[in-house]
Amino acid sequence: FFNILKYSPGTEEFAVLWAIESIYEKHHESYDAIIFDTPPTALTLRFLAMPSISIRWVKELSSLREKILEKRQTIMKLNPENLSPQGTSKKEDDKVYTKLSSISQRLHLLYDLFTKESYFTVILNDDTLSFSETLRIREELGKLDLPIHSLNINKVRSTTDLSRIVKEFTGCPLFTTGQVSGEISSPKHIEHVGVDDLLEHIRSS
């Protein structure tokens, strides 16, 4: 069963979504900002879309459950002895409807978190593939009402030409980080990357 569930559509996206919810609930009052270095683009876009898509899905399920409860109420009036003792026709007493309402509330909170409280910066390299991927990210985020707040061009050298990025993303704040030798494997190595301007922009947004 676990092997089947592991490959069930949406399982990984929902796992990431609920993990973000858990981290936010535990830490948002203790820190000024929580930074998520997200997984590959396709998965990131899918879990960012999950709240808005799932809200519609849960709404339809809730509507269907209401109809079931209405039918059950009719049966109770006509022939109450044929209804299970555990059955109920009231929404507030129905475990399924209550669970759906709880999930809907959680999804709305995550939707608000993404659309109203989050800051999205896209890190890209100065190459055709990375540039094209960033254009796709902008398009897909736009469909979700999620703006790109800034771009961070990675591994910039003195010979790097940023003109096409500046032209395509007019009005979007651009930040750069230089080429760093060696690995970035601890917090102290972040100092060599040079992200102070980006962090200041995040704080002020």
PDB file of C-alpha atoms in Angstrom:
ATOM      1  CA  PHE A   1       0.000   0.000   0.000  1.00  0.00           C
ATOM      2  CA  PHE A   2       2.800   2.415   0.841  1.00  0.00           C
ATOM      3  CA  ASN A   3       4.516   1.697  -2.482  1.00  0.00           C
ATOM      4  CA  ILE A   4       1.255   2.437  -4.297  1.00  0.00           C
ATOM      5  CA  LEU A   5       0.647   5.635  -2.326  1.00  0.00           C
ATOM      6  CA  LYS A   6       4.201   6.813  -2.951  1.00  0.00           C
ATOM      7  CA  TYR A   7       3.434   7.145  -6.651  1.00  0.00           C
ATOM      8  CA  SER A   8      -0.109   8.427  -6.255  1.00  0.00           C
ATOM      9  CA  PRO A   9      -0.681  11.689  -8.214  1.00  0.00           C
ATOM     10  CA  GLY A  10      -0.246  14.721  -5.995  1.00  0.00           C
ATOM     11  CA  THR A  11       1.255  12.836  -3.039  1.00  0.00           C
ATOM     12  CA  GLU A  12       4.658  14.506  -3.203  1.00  0.00           C
ATOM     13  CA  GLU A  13       3.157  17.950  -3.804  1.00  0.00           C
ATOM     14  CA  PHE A  14       0.813  17.628  -0.821  1.00  0.00           C
ATOM     15  CA  ALA A  15       3.669  16.331   1.342  1.00  0.00           C
ATOM     16  CA  VAL A  16       5.687  19.471   0.535  1.00  0.00           C
ATOM     17  CA  LEU A  17       2.621  21.676   1.059  1.00  0.00           C
ATOM     18  CA  TRP A  18       1.858  20.288   4.528  1.00  0.00           C
ATOM     19  CA  ALA A  19       5.563  20.454   5.431  1.00  0.00           C
ATOM     20  CA  ILE A  20       5.586  24.177   4.610  1.00  0.00           C
ATOM     21  CA  GLU A  21       2.444  24.617   6.693  1.00  0.00           C
ATOM     22  CA  SER A  22       4.060  22.804   9.637  1.00  0.00           C
ATOM     23  CA  ILE A  23       7.303  24.810   9.459  1.00  0.00           C
ATOM     24  CA  TYR A  24       5.399  28.084   9.160  1.00  0.00           C
ATOM     25  CA  GLU A  25       3.151  27.328  12.140  1.00  0.00           C
ATOM     26  CA  LYS A  26       6.097  26.349  14.341  1.00  0.00           C
ATOM     27  CA  HIS A  27       8.502  29.154  13.473  1.00  0.00           C
ATOM     28  CA  HIS A  28       6.817  32.227  11.964  1.00  0.00           C
ATOM     29  CA  GLU A  29       6.455  33.959  15.333  1.00  0.00           C
ATOM     30  CA  SER A  30      10.116  33.397  16.211  1.00  0.00           C
ATOM     31  CA  TYR A  31      11.760  34.595  12.994  1.00  0.00           C
ATOM     32  CA  ASP A  32      11.512  37.674  10.777  1.00  0.00           C
ATOM     33  CA  ALA A  33      11.526  35.484   7.669  1.00  0.00           C
ATOM     34  CA  ILE A  34      11.561  31.824   6.740  1.00  0.00           C
ATOM     35  CA  ILE A  35      13.449  31.052   3.535  1.00  0.00           C
ATOM     36  CA  PHE A  36      12.630  27.994   1.440  1.00  0.00           C
ATOM     37  CA  ASP A  37      15.173  26.886  -1.150  1.00  0.00           C
ATOM     38  CA  THR A  38      12.674  25.095  -3.333  1.00  0.00           C
ATOM     39  CA  PRO A  39      13.046  21.835  -5.291  1.00  0.00           C
ATOM     40  CA  PRO A  40      13.106  21.667  -9.121  1.00  0.00           C
ATOM     41  CA  THR A  41      10.803  24.060 -10.952  1.00  0.00           C
ATOM     42  CA  ALA A  42       8.118  21.575 -12.033  1.00  0.00           C
ATOM     43  CA  LEU A  43       7.485  20.291  -8.498  1.00  0.00           C
ATOM     44  CA  THR A  44       7.632  23.790  -7.017  1.00  0.00           C
ATOM     45  CA  LEU A  45       5.025  25.107  -9.437  1.00  0.00           C
ATOM     46  CA  ARG A  46       2.779  22.122  -8.714  1.00  0.00           C
ATOM     47  CA  PHE A  47       2.776  22.532  -4.942  1.00  0.00           C
ATOM     48  CA  LEU A  48       2.343  26.306  -5.239  1.00  0.00           C
ATOM     49  CA  ALA A  49      -0.743  25.580  -7.350  1.00  0.00           C
ATOM     50  CA  MET A  50      -2.089  23.028  -4.872  1.00  0.00           C
ATOM     51  CA  PRO A  51      -3.980  25.447  -2.561  1.00  0.00           C
ATOM     52  CA  SER A  52      -6.004  27.153  -5.301  1.00  0.00           C
ATOM     53  CA  ILE A  53      -6.703  23.894  -7.164  1.00  0.00           C
ATOM     54  CA  SER A  54      -7.536  21.934  -4.026  1.00  0.00           C
ATOM     55  CA  ILE A  55      -9.815  24.678  -2.661  1.00  0.00           C
ATOM     56  CA  ARG A  56     -12.044  24.203  -5.717  1.00  0.00           C
ATOM     57  CA  TRP A  57     -11.878  20.415  -5.399  1.00  0.00           C
ATOM     58  CA  VAL A  58     -12.745  20.431  -1.688  1.00  0.00           C
ATOM     59  CA  LYS A  59     -15.575  22.883  -2.347  1.00  0.00           C
ATOM     60  CA  GLU A  60     -17.109  20.437  -4.828  1.00  0.00           C
ATOM     61  CA  LEU A  61     -16.640  17.535  -2.409  1.00  0.00           C
ATOM     62  CA  SER A  62     -18.301  19.532   0.357  1.00  0.00           C
ATOM     63  CA  SER A  63     -21.211  20.320  -1.933  1.00  0.00           C
ATOM     64  CA  LEU A  64     -21.561  16.641  -2.787  1.00  0.00           C
ATOM     65  CA  ARG A  65     -21.466  15.726   0.898  1.00  0.00           C
ATOM     66  CA  GLU A  66     -24.224  18.256   1.615  1.00  0.00           C
ATOM     67  CA  LYS A  67     -26.413  16.550  -0.973  1.00  0.00           C
ATOM     68  CA  ILE A  68     -25.726  13.160   0.618  1.00  0.00           C
ATOM     69  CA  LEU A  69     -26.749  14.521   4.015  1.00  0.00           C
ATOM     70  CA  GLU A  70     -29.926  15.980   2.526  1.00  0.00           C
ATOM     71  CA  LYS A  71     -30.796  12.579   1.042  1.00  0.00           C
ATOM     72  CA  ARG A  72     -30.046  10.956   4.386  1.00  0.00           C
ATOM     73  CA  GLN A  73     -32.372  13.408   6.119  1.00  0.00           C
ATOM     74  CA  THR A  74     -35.163  12.438   3.721  1.00  0.00           C
ATOM     75  CA  ILE A  75     -34.565   8.737   4.431  1.00  0.00           C
ATOM     76  CA  MET A  76     -34.631   9.374   8.178  1.00  0.00           C
ATOM     77  CA  LYS A  77     -38.037  10.994   7.860  1.00  0.00           C
ATOM     78  CA  LEU A  78     -39.472   8.229   5.670  1.00  0.00           C
ATOM     79  CA  ASN A  79     -37.867   5.173   7.220  1.00  0.00           C
ATOM     80  CA  PRO A  80     -35.647   5.957  10.233  1.00  0.00           C
ATOM     81  CA  GLU A  81     -35.147   2.323  11.315  1.00  0.00           C
ATOM     82  CA  ASN A  82     -33.145   1.574   8.145  1.00  0.00           C
ATOM     83  CA  LEU A  83     -30.505   4.182   8.927  1.00  0.00           C
ATOM     84  CA  SER A  84     -27.334   3.250  10.799  1.00  0.00           C
ATOM     85  CA  PRO A  85     -27.291   4.533  14.424  1.00  0.00           C
ATOM     86  CA  GLN A  86     -24.041   6.356  13.599  1.00  0.00           C
ATOM     87  CA  GLY A  87     -25.594   8.199  10.673  1.00  0.00           C
ATOM     88  CA  THR A  88     -26.376  11.890  10.879  1.00  0.00           C
ATOM     89  CA  SER A  89     -28.004  14.397   8.568  1.00  0.00           C
ATOM     90  CA  LYS A  90     -26.504  17.482  10.223  1.00  0.00           C
ATOM     91  CA  LYS A  91     -23.384  19.015   8.699  1.00  0.00           C
ATOM     92  CA  GLU A  92     -21.945  20.017  12.054  1.00  0.00           C
ATOM     93  CA  ASP A  93     -22.172  16.409  13.300  1.00  0.00           C
ATOM     94  CA  ASP A  94     -20.905  14.733  10.133  1.00  0.00           C
ATOM     95  CA  LYS A  95     -17.245  13.678  10.409  1.00  0.00           C
ATOM     96  CA  VAL A  96     -16.648  13.748   6.650  1.00  0.00           C
ATOM     97  CA  TYR A  97     -18.071  17.245   6.206  1.00  0.00           C
ATOM     98  CA  THR A  98     -16.173  18.482   9.287  1.00  0.00           C
ATOM     99  CA  LYS A  99     -12.920  17.065   7.902  1.00  0.00           C
ATOM    100  CA  LEU A 100     -13.500  18.694   4.522  1.00  0.00           C
ATOM    101  CA  SER A 101     -14.174  22.032   6.236  1.00  0.00           C
ATOM    102  CA  SER A 102     -10.930  21.685   8.203  1.00  0.00           C
ATOM    103  CA  ILE A 103      -8.915  20.943   5.048  1.00  0.00           C
ATOM    104  CA  SER A 104     -10.557  23.882   3.256  1.00  0.00           C
ATOM    105  CA  GLN A 105      -9.570  26.230   6.071  1.00  0.00           C
ATOM    106  CA  ARG A 106      -5.956  25.015   5.966  1.00  0.00           C
ATOM    107  CA  LEU A 107      -5.826  25.446   2.186  1.00  0.00           C
ATOM    108  CA  HIS A 108      -7.192  29.005   2.380  1.00  0.00           C
ATOM    109  CA  LEU A 109      -4.528  29.898   4.948  1.00  0.00           C
ATOM    110  CA  LEU A 110      -1.804  28.508   2.656  1.00  0.00           C
ATOM    111  CA  TYR A 111      -3.281  30.342  -0.329  1.00  0.00           C
ATOM    112  CA  ASP A 112      -3.133  33.611   1.631  1.00  0.00           C
ATOM    113  CA  LEU A 113       0.389  32.775   2.773  1.00  0.00           C
ATOM    114  CA  PHE A 114       1.565  32.333  -0.817  1.00  0.00           C
ATOM    115  CA  THR A 115      -0.338  35.223  -2.396  1.00  0.00           C
ATOM    116  CA  LYS A 116      -0.191  37.877   0.354  1.00  0.00           C
ATOM    117  CA  GLU A 117       2.737  37.143   2.663  1.00  0.00           C
ATOM    118  CA  SER A 118       5.400  35.447   0.549  1.00  0.00           C
ATOM    119  CA  TYR A 119       8.332  36.879  -1.379  1.00  0.00           C
ATOM    120  CA  PHE A 120       9.438  35.069  -4.534  1.00  0.00           C
ATOM    121  CA  THR A 121      12.936  35.499  -5.919  1.00  0.00           C
ATOM    122  CA  VAL A 122      14.123  33.432  -8.857  1.00  0.00           C
ATOM    123  CA  ILE A 123      17.784  32.481  -9.077  1.00  0.00           C
ATOM    124  CA  LEU A 124      19.064  32.055 -12.623  1.00  0.00           C
ATOM    125  CA  ASN A 125      22.301  31.758 -14.521  1.00  0.00           C
ATOM    126  CA  ASP A 126      23.189  33.774 -17.598  1.00  0.00           C
ATOM    127  CA  ASP A 127      22.510  31.023 -20.132  1.00  0.00           C
ATOM    128  CA  THR A 128      19.716  30.302 -22.591  1.00  0.00           C
ATOM    129  CA  LEU A 129      18.232  27.356 -20.711  1.00  0.00           C
ATOM    130  CA  SER A 130      18.071  29.182 -17.375  1.00  0.00           C
ATOM    131  CA  PHE A 131      16.668  32.311 -19.058  1.00  0.00           C
ATOM    132  CA  SER A 132      13.926  30.307 -20.821  1.00  0.00           C
ATOM    133  CA  GLU A 133      13.085  28.508 -17.589  1.00  0.00           C
ATOM    134  CA  THR A 134      12.692  31.836 -15.796  1.00  0.00           C
ATOM    135  CA  LEU A 135      10.284  33.047 -18.477  1.00  0.00           C
ATOM    136  CA  ARG A 136       8.206  29.904 -17.947  1.00  0.00           C
ATOM    137  CA  ILE A 137       8.280  30.374 -14.168  1.00  0.00           C
ATOM    138  CA  ARG A 138       7.022  33.948 -14.572  1.00  0.00           C
ATOM    139  CA  GLU A 139       4.191  32.785 -16.831  1.00  0.00           C
ATOM    140  CA  GLU A 140       3.101  29.953 -14.531  1.00  0.00           C
ATOM    141  CA  LEU A 141       3.335  32.045 -11.357  1.00  0.00           C
ATOM    142  CA  GLY A 142       1.258  34.728 -13.064  1.00  0.00           C
ATOM    143  CA  LYS A 143      -1.532  32.203 -13.587  1.00  0.00           C
ATOM    144  CA  LEU A 144      -1.496  31.613  -9.818  1.00  0.00           C
ATOM    145  CA  ASP A 145      -1.508  35.352  -8.985  1.00  0.00           C
ATOM    146  CA  LEU A 146       1.998  34.997  -7.582  1.00  0.00           C
ATOM    147  CA  PRO A 147       4.397  37.742  -8.717  1.00  0.00           C
ATOM    148  CA  ILE A 148       8.164  37.461  -9.027  1.00  0.00           C
ATOM    149  CA  HIS A 149       9.451  40.040  -6.573  1.00  0.00           C
ATOM    150  CA  SER A 150      13.068  39.928  -7.726  1.00  0.00           C
ATOM    151  CA  LEU A 151      15.642  38.062  -9.806  1.00  0.00           C
ATOM    152  CA  ASN A 152      19.029  36.970  -8.597  1.00  0.00           C
ATOM    153  CA  ILE A 153      21.572  36.344 -11.350  1.00  0.00           C
ATOM    154  CA  ASN A 154      24.057  33.763 -10.195  1.00  0.00           C
ATOM    155  CA  LYS A 155      27.786  33.435 -10.961  1.00  0.00           C
ATOM    156  CA  VAL A 156      28.155  36.870 -12.540  1.00  0.00           C
ATOM    157  CA  ARG A 157      31.566  37.759 -13.950  1.00  0.00           C
ATOM    158  CA  SER A 158      32.998  40.988 -15.299  1.00  0.00           C
ATOM    159  CA  THR A 159      32.245  39.817 -18.851  1.00  0.00           C
ATOM    160  CA  THR A 160      28.623  38.812 -18.149  1.00  0.00           C
ATOM    161  CA  ASP A 161      26.093  40.601 -20.370  1.00  0.00           C
ATOM    162  CA  LEU A 162      22.822  41.100 -18.482  1.00  0.00           C
ATOM    163  CA  SER A 163      21.133  43.255 -21.143  1.00  0.00           C
ATOM    164  CA  ARG A 164      18.558  40.661 -22.305  1.00  0.00           C
ATOM    165  CA  ILE A 165      17.540  39.889 -18.712  1.00  0.00           C
ATOM    166  CA  VAL A 166      17.182  43.587 -17.885  1.00  0.00           C
ATOM    167  CA  LYS A 167      15.153  44.154 -21.067  1.00  0.00           C
ATOM    168  CA  GLU A 168      12.805  41.195 -20.528  1.00  0.00           C
ATOM    169  CA  PHE A 169      12.223  41.860 -16.830  1.00  0.00           C
ATOM    170  CA  THR A 170      11.899  45.631 -16.863  1.00  0.00           C
ATOM    171  CA  GLY A 171      10.780  46.913 -13.482  1.00  0.00           C
ATOM    172  CA  CYS A 172      11.771  43.751 -11.621  1.00  0.00           C
ATOM    173  CA  PRO A 173      14.614  44.323  -9.127  1.00  0.00           C
ATOM    174  CA  LEU A 174      17.793  42.504 -10.186  1.00  0.00           C
ATOM    175  CA  PHE A 175      20.494  41.302  -7.826  1.00  0.00           C
ATOM    176  CA  THR A 176      23.737  39.553  -8.656  1.00  0.00           C
ATOM    177  CA  THR A 177      26.091  37.150  -6.941  1.00  0.00           C
ATOM    178  CA  GLY A 178      29.608  36.514  -8.127  1.00  0.00           C
ATOM    179  CA  GLN A 179      31.462  33.319  -8.869  1.00  0.00           C
ATOM    180  CA  VAL A 180      32.515  31.642  -5.612  1.00  0.00           C
ATOM    181  CA  SER A 181      35.338  29.122  -5.563  1.00  0.00           C
ATOM    182  CA  GLY A 182      34.749  25.946  -3.585  1.00  0.00           C
ATOM    183  CA  GLU A 183      31.567  24.658  -1.993  1.00  0.00           C
ATOM    184  CA  ILE A 184      28.925  26.582  -0.056  1.00  0.00           C
ATOM    185  CA  SER A 185      28.272  24.087   2.700  1.00  0.00           C
ATOM    186  CA  SER A 186      27.806  26.134   5.875  1.00  0.00           C
ATOM    187  CA  PRO A 187      26.187  29.424   6.974  1.00  0.00           C
ATOM    188  CA  LYS A 188      29.546  31.199   7.160  1.00  0.00           C
ATOM    189  CA  HIS A 189      30.137  30.521   3.453  1.00  0.00           C
ATOM    190  CA  ILE A 190      27.042  32.600   2.649  1.00  0.00           C
ATOM    191  CA  GLU A 191      29.042  35.701   3.578  1.00  0.00           C
ATOM    192  CA  HIS A 192      31.214  35.161   0.500  1.00  0.00           C
ATOM    193  CA  VAL A 193      28.227  34.993  -1.859  1.00  0.00           C
ATOM    194  CA  GLY A 194      27.079  38.569  -1.302  1.00  0.00           C
ATOM    195  CA  VAL A 195      23.315  38.487  -0.786  1.00  0.00           C
ATOM    196  CA  ASP A 196      23.021  41.491   1.540  1.00  0.00           C
ATOM    197  CA  ASP A 197      21.190  43.661  -1.014  1.00  0.00           C
ATOM    198  CA  LEU A 198      18.688  40.886  -1.740  1.00  0.00           C
ATOM    199  CA  LEU A 199      18.065  40.271   1.964  1.00  0.00           C
ATOM    200  CA  GLU A 200      17.512  43.985   2.532  1.00  0.00           C
ATOM    201  CA  HIS A 201      14.962  44.036  -0.286  1.00  0.00           C
ATOM    202  CA  ILE A 202      13.172  41.032   1.230  1.00  0.00           C
ATOM    203  CA  ARG A 203      13.030  42.750   4.625  1.00  0.00           C
ATOM    204  CA  SER A 204      11.628  45.956   3.173  1.00  0.00           C
ATOM    205  CA  SER A 205       8.958  44.240   1.039  1.00  0.00           C
TER     206      SER A 205
END
